[in-house]
PDB file of C-alpha atoms in Angstrom:
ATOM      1  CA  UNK Z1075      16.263   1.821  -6.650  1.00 73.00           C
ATOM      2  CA  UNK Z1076      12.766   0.693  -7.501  1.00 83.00           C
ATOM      3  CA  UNK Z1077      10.186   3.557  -8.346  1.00 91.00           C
ATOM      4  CA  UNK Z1078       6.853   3.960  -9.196  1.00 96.00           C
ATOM      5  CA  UNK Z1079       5.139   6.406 -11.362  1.00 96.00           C
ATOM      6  CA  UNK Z1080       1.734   6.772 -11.726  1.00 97.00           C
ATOM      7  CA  UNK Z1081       1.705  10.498 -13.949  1.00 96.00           C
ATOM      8  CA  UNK Z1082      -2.651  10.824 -13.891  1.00 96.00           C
ATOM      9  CA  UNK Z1083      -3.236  12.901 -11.023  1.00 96.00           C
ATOM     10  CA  UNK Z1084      -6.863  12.757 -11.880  1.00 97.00           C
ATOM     11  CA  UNK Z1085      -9.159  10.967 -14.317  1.00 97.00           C
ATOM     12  CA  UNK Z1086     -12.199  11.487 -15.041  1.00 97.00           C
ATOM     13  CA  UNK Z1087     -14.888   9.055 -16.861  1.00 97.00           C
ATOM     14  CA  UNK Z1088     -18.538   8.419 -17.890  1.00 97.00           C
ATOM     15  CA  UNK Z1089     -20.488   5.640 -16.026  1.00 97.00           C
ATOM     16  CA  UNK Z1090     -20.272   2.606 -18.349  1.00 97.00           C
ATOM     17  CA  UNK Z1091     -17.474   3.642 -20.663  1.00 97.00           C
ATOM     18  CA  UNK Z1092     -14.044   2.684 -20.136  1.00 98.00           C
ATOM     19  CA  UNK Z1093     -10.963   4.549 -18.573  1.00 98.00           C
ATOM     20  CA  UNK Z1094      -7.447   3.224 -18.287  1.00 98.00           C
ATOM     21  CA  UNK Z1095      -4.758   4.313 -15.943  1.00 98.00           C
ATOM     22  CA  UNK Z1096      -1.015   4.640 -16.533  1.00 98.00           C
ATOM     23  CA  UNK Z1097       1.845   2.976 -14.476  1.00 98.00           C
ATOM     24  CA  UNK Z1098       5.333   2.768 -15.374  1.00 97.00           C
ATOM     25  CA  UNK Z1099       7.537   1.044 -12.663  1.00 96.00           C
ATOM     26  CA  UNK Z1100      11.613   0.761 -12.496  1.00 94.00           C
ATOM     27  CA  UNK Z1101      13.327  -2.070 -11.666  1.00 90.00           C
ATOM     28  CA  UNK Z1102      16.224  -4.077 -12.392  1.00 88.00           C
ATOM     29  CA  UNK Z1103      14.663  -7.433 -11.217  1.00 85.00           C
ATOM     30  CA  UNK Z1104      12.730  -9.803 -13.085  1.00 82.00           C
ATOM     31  CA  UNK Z1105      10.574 -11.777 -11.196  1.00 83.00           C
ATOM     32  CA  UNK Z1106       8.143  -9.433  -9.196  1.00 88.00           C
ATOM     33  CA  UNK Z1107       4.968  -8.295  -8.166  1.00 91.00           C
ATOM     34  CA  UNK Z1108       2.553  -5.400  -9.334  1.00 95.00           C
ATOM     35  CA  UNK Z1109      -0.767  -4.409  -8.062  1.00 96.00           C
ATOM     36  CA  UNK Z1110      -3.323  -2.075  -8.304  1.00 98.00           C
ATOM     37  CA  UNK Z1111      -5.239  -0.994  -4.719  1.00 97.00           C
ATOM     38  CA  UNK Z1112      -7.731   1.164  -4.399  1.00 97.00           C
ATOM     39  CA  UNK Z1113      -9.085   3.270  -1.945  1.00 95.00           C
ATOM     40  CA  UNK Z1114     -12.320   5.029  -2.051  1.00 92.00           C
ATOM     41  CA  UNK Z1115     -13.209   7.719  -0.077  1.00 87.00           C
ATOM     42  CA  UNK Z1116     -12.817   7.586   3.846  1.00 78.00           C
ATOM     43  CA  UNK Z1117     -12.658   3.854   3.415  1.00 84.00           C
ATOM     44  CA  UNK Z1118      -9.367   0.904   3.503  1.00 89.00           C
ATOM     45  CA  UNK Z1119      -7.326   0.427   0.677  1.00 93.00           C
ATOM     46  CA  UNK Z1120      -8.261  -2.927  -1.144  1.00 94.00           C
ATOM     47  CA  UNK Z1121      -6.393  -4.663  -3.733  1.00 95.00           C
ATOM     48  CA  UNK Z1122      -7.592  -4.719  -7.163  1.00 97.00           C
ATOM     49  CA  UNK Z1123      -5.515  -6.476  -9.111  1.00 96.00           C
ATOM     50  CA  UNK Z1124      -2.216  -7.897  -9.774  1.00 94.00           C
ATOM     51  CA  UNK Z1125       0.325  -9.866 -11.932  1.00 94.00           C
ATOM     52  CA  UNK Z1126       3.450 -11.670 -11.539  1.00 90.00           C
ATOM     53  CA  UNK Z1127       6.100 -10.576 -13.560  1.00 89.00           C
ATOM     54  CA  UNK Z1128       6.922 -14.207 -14.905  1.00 85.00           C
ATOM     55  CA  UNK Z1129       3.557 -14.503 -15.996  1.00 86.00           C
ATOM     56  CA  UNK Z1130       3.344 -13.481 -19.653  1.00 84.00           C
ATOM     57  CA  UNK Z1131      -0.959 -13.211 -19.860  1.00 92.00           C
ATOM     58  CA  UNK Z1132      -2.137 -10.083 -18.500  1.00 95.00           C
ATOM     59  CA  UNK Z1133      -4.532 -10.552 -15.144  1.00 94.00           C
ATOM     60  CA  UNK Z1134      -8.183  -9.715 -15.737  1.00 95.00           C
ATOM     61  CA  UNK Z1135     -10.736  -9.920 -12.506  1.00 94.00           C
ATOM     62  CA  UNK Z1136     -14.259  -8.968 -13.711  1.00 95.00           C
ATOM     63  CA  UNK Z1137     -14.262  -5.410 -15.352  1.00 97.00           C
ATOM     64  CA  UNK Z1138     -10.648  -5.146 -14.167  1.00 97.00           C
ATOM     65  CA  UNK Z1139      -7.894  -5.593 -16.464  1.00 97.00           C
ATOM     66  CA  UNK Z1140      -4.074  -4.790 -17.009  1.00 97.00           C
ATOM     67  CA  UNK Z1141      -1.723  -4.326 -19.573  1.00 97.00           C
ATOM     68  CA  UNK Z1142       1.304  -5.018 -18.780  1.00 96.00           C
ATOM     69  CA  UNK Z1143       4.430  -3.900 -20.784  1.00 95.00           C
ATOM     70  CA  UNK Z1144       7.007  -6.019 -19.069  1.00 94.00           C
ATOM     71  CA  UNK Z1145      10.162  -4.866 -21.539  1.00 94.00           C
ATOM     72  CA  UNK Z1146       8.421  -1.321 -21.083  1.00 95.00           C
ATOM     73  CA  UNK Z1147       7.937  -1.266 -17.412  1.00 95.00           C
ATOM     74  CA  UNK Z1148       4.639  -0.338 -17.808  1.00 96.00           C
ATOM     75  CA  UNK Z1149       1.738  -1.481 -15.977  1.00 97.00           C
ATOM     76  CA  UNK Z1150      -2.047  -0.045 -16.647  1.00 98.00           C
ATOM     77  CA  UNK Z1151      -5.239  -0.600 -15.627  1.00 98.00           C
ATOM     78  CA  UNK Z1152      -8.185  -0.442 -17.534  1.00 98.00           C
ATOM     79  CA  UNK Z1153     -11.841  -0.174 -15.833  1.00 98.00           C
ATOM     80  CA  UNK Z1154     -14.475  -1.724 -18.314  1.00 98.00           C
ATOM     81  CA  UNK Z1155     -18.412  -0.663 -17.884  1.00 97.00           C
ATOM     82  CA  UNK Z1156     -17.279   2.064 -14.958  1.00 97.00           C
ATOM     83  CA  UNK Z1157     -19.610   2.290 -12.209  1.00 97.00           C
ATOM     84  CA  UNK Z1158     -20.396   5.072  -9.979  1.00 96.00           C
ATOM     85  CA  UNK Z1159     -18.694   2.923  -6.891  1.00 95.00           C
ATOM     86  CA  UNK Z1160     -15.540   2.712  -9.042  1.00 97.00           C
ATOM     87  CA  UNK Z1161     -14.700   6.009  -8.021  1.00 97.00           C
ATOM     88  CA  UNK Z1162     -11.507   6.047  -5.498  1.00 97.00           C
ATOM     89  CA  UNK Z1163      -7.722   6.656  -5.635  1.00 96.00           C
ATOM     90  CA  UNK Z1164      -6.430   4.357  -7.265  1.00 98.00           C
ATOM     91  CA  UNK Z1165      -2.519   3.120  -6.482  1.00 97.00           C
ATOM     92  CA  UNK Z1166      -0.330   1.542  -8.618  1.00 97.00           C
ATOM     93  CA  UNK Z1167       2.320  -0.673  -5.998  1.00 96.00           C
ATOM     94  CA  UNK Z1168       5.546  -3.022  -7.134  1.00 94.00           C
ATOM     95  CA  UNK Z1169       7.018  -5.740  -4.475  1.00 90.00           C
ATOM     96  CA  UNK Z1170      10.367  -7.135  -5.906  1.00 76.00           C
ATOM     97  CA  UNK Z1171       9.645 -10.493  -3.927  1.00 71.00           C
ATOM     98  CA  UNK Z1172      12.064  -9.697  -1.369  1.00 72.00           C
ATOM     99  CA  UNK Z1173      11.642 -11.310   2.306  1.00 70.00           C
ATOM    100  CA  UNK Z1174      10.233  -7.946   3.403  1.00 73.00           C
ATOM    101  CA  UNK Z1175       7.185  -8.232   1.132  1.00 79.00           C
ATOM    102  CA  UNK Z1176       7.399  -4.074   1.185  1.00 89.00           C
ATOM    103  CA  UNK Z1177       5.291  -2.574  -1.063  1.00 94.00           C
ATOM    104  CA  UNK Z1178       6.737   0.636  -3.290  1.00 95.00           C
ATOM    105  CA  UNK Z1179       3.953   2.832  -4.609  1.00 96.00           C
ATOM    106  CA  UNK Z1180       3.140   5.735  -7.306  1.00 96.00           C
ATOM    107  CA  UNK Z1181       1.235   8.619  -6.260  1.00 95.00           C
ATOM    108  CA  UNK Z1182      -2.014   7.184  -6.983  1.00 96.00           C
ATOM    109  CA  UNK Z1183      -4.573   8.518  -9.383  1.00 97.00           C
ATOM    110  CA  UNK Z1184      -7.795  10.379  -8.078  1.00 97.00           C
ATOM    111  CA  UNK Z1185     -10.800   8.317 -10.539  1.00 98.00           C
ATOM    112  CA  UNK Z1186     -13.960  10.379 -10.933  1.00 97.00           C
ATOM    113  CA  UNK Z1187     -16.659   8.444 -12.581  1.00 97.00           C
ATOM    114  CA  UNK Z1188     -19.649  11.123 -13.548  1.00 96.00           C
ATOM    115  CA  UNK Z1189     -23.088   9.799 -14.068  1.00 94.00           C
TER     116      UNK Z1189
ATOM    117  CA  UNK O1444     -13.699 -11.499   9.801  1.00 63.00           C
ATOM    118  CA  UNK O1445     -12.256  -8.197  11.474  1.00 80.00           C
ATOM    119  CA  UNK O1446     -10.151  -6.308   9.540  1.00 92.00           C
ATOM    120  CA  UNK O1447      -7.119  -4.775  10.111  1.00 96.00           C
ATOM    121  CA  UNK O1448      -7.952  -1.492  12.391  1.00 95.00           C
ATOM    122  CA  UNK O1449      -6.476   1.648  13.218  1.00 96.00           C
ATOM    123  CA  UNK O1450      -6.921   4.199  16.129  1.00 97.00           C
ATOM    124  CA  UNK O1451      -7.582   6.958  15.744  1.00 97.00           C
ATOM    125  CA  UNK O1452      -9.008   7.989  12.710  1.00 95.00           C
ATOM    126  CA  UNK O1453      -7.928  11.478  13.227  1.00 96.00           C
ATOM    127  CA  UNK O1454      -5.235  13.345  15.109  1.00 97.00           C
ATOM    128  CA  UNK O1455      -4.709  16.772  14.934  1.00 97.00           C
ATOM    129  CA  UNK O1456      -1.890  18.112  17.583  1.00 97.00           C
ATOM    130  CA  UNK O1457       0.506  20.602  17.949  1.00 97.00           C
ATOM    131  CA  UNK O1458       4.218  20.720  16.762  1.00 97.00           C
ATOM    132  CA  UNK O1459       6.274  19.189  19.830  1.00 96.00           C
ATOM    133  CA  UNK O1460       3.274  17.485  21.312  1.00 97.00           C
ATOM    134  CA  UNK O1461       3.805  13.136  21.527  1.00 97.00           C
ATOM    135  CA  UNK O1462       1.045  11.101  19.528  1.00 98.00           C
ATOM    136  CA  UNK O1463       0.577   7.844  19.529  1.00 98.00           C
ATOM    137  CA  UNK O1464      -1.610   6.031  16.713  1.00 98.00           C
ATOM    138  CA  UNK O1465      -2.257   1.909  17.160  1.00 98.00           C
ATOM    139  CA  UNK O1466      -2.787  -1.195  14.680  1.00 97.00           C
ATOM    140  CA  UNK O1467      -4.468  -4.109  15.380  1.00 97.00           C
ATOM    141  CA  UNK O1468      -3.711  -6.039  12.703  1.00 96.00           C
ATOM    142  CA  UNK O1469      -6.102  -9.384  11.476  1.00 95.00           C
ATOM    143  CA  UNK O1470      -6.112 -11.843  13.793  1.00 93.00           C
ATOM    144  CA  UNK O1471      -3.232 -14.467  13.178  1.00 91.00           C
ATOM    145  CA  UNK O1472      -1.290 -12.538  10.961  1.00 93.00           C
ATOM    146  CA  UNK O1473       2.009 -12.546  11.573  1.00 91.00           C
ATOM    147  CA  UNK O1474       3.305  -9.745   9.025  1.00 92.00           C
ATOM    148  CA  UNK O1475       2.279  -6.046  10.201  1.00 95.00           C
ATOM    149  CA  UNK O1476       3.697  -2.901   8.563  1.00 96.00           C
ATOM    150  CA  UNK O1477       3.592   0.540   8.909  1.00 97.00           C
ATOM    151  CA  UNK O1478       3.071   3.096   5.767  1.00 97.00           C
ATOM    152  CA  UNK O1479       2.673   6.828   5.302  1.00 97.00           C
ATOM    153  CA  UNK O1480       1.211   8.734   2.896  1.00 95.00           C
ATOM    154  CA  UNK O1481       2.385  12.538   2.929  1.00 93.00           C
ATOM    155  CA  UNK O1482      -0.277  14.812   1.233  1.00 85.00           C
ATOM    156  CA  UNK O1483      -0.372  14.257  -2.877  1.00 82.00           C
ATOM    157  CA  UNK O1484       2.954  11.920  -2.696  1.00 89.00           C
ATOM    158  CA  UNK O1485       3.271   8.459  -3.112  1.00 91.00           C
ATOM    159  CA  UNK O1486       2.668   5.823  -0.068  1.00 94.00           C
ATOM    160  CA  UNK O1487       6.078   4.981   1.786  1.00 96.00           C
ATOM    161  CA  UNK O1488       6.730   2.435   3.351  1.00 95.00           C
ATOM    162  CA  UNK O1489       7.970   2.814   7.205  1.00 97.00           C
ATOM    163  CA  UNK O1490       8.850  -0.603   8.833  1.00 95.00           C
ATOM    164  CA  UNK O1491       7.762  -4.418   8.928  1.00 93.00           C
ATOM    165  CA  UNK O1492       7.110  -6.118  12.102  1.00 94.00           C
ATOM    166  CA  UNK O1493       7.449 -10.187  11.843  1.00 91.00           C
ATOM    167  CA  UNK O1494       5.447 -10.955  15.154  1.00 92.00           C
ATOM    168  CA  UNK O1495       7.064  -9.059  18.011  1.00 93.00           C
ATOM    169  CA  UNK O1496      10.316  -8.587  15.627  1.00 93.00           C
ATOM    170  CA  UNK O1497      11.573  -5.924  13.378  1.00 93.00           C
ATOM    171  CA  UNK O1498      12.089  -6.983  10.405  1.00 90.00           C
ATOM    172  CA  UNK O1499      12.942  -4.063   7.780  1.00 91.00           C
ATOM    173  CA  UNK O1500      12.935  -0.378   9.265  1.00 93.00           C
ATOM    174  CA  UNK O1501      15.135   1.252   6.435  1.00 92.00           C
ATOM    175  CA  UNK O1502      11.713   2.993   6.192  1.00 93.00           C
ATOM    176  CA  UNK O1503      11.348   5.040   9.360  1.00 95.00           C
ATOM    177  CA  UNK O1504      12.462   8.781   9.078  1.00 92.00           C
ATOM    178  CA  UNK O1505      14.211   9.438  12.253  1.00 92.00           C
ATOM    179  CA  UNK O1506      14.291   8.916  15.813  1.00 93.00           C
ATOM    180  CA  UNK O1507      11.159  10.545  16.614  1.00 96.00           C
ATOM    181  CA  UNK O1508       9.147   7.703  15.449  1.00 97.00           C
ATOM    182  CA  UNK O1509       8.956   4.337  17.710  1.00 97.00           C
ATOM    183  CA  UNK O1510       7.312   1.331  16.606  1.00 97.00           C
ATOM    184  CA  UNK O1511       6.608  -1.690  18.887  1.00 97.00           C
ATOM    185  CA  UNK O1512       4.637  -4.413  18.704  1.00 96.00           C
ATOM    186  CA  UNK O1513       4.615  -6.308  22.139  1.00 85.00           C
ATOM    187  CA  UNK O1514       3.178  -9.382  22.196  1.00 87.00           C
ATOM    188  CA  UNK O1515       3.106  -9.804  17.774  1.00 83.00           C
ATOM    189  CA  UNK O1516      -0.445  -8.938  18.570  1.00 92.00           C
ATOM    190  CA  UNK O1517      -1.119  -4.782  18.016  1.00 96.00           C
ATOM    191  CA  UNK O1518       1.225  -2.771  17.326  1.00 98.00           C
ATOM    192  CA  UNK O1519       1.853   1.448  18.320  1.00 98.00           C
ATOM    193  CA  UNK O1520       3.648   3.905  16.839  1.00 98.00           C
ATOM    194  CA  UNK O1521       4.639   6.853  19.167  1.00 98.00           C
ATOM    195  CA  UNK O1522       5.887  10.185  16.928  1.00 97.00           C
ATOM    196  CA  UNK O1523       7.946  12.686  19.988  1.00 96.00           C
ATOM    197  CA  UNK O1524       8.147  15.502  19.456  1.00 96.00           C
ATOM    198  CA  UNK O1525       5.418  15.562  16.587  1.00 96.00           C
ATOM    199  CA  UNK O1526       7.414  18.237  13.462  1.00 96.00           C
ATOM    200  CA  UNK O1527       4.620  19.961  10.848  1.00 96.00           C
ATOM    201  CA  UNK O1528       6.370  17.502   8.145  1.00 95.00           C
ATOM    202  CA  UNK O1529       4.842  15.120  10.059  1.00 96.00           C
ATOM    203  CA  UNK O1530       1.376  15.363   8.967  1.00 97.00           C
ATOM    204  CA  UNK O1531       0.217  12.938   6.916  1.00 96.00           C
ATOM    205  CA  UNK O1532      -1.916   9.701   6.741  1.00 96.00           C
ATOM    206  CA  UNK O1533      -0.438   6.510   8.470  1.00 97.00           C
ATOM    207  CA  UNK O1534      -1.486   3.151   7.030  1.00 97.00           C
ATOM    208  CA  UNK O1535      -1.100  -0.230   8.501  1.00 97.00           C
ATOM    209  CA  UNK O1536      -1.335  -3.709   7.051  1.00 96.00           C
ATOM    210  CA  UNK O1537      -1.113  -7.419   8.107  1.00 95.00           C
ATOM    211  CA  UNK O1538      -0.304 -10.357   6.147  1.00 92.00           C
ATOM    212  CA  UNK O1539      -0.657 -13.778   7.188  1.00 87.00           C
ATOM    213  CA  UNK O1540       2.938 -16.308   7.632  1.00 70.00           C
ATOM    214  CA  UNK O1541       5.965 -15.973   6.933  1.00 63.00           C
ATOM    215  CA  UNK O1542       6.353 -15.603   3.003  1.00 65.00           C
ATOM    216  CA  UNK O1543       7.665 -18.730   1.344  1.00 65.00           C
ATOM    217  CA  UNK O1544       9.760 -19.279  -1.117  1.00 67.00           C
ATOM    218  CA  UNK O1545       9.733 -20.408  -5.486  1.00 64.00           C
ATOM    219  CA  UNK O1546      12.052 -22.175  -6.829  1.00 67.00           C
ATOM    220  CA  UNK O1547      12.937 -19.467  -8.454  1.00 67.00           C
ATOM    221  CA  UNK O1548      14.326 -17.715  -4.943  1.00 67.00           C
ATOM    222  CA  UNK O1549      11.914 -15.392  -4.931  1.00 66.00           C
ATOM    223  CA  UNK O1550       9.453 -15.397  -2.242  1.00 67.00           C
ATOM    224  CA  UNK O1551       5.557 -15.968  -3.027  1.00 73.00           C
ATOM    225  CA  UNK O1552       3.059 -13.333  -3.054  1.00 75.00           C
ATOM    226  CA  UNK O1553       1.260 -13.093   0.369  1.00 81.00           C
ATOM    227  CA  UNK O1554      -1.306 -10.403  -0.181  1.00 88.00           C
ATOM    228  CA  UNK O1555      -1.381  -6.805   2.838  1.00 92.00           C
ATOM    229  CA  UNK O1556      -4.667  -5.963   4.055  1.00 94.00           C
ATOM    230  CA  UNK O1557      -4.649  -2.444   4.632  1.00 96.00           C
ATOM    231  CA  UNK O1558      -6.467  -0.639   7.387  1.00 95.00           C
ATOM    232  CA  UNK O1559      -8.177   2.674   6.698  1.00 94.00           C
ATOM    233  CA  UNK O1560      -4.958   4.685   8.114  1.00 95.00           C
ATOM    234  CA  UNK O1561      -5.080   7.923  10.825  1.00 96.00           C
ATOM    235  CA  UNK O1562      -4.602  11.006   9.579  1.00 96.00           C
ATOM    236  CA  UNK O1563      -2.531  13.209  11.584  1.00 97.00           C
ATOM    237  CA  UNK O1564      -2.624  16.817  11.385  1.00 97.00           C
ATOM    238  CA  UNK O1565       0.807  18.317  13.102  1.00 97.00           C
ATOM    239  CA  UNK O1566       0.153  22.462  13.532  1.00 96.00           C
TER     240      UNK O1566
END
């Protein structure tokens, strides 16, 4: 069975440094979907970012990049220049392609970004 | 634009009382699902509505919960009787058509819009 583990309950970072966050995903497909939503407080979930497994170069939109691991299952996401309004939980979220479209999710990590 | 919307934004009831939280999903999406968050645990995924259609509800926890969607326009989902493991947040999301397929087999990515989810409190 697919999982997702995201094992940062909480982060914490300085406005304009940089913070990454951990994802490691199991699967025994190869051609899939991973994304990173967030979710500030009170407010919808938006997507972030994501990358196609098939895709060797790691996705990058603005100060939002990933690293991903695909022999290592591992999928991060690293926050350049962090702003206040990057604060949010942050979810880590696989989709094995499937007709469903389903998304499988970690437990999300809680970002605090301190001015 | 409207987004995808969800009534109510809170619910608090008592064990073995009936709730029933709605989705309106973005206009002209065809794809709706249902997701639930359970306090500090991962998002799970419930049930996928194509349209008026159930698609995948290997997701739904037992017979207590009902899902429609009459009309592939909003959708419900009625919890009776309401249990204290209940409790949680409840997330919907549309997607636009039906997700098409690479050569590869696999289907193409066809991004959820999530709505801001109800929180139900079951005492």
């Amino acid at each position: 069975a697919q999982t997702v583990t995201q094992s940062q309950p909480e982060m914490s970072v300085q406005e304009a440094e940089t913070v990454t966050l951990s994802c490691t995903y199991d699967t025994s497909e190869s051609d899939y979907y991973l994304f990173w939503y967030k979710q500030p407080p009170s407010r919808q979930m938006i997507l972030v970012i994501r990358q196609e497994a098939y895709k060797q170069q790691n996705a990058t939109e603005n100060r939002f990049s990933v690293n991903f691991q695909k022999a290592a299952k591992s999928f991060s996401l690293k926050i350049s220049d962090s702003q206040l309004g990057d604060a949010a939980m942050y979810f880590c979220a696989y989709d094995y392609g499937g007709a469903t479209n389903k998304l499988i999710f970690g437990t999300g990590t809680l970002l605090a970004v301190q001015p | 634009e409207a987004g995808v919307t969800q009534f109510p934004s809170h619910s608090v009831i008592e064990k073995g009382q009936t709730v029933t939280l709605r989705c309106d999903p973005i206009s002209g999406h065809d794809n709706l699902y249902w997701y639930r968050r359970v306090m500090g645990k991962e998002i799970k995924f419930l049930l996928h509505f194509v349209k008026e259609s159930k698609q995948d509800e290997s997701g739904m926890p037992n017979n207590r919960f009902l899902a429609e969607r009459t009309g592939g326009t909003y959708s419900t989902l009625k919890v009776q009787p309401a249990e204290l493991e209940d409790s949680g947040v409840y997330f919907c999301a549309s997607s636009q058509d039906t997700r098409k397929v690479r050569p590869s087999g696999r289907a193409r990515y066809n991004e959820q819009f999530f709505g801001p989810g109800t929180r139900l409190t079951v005492l």
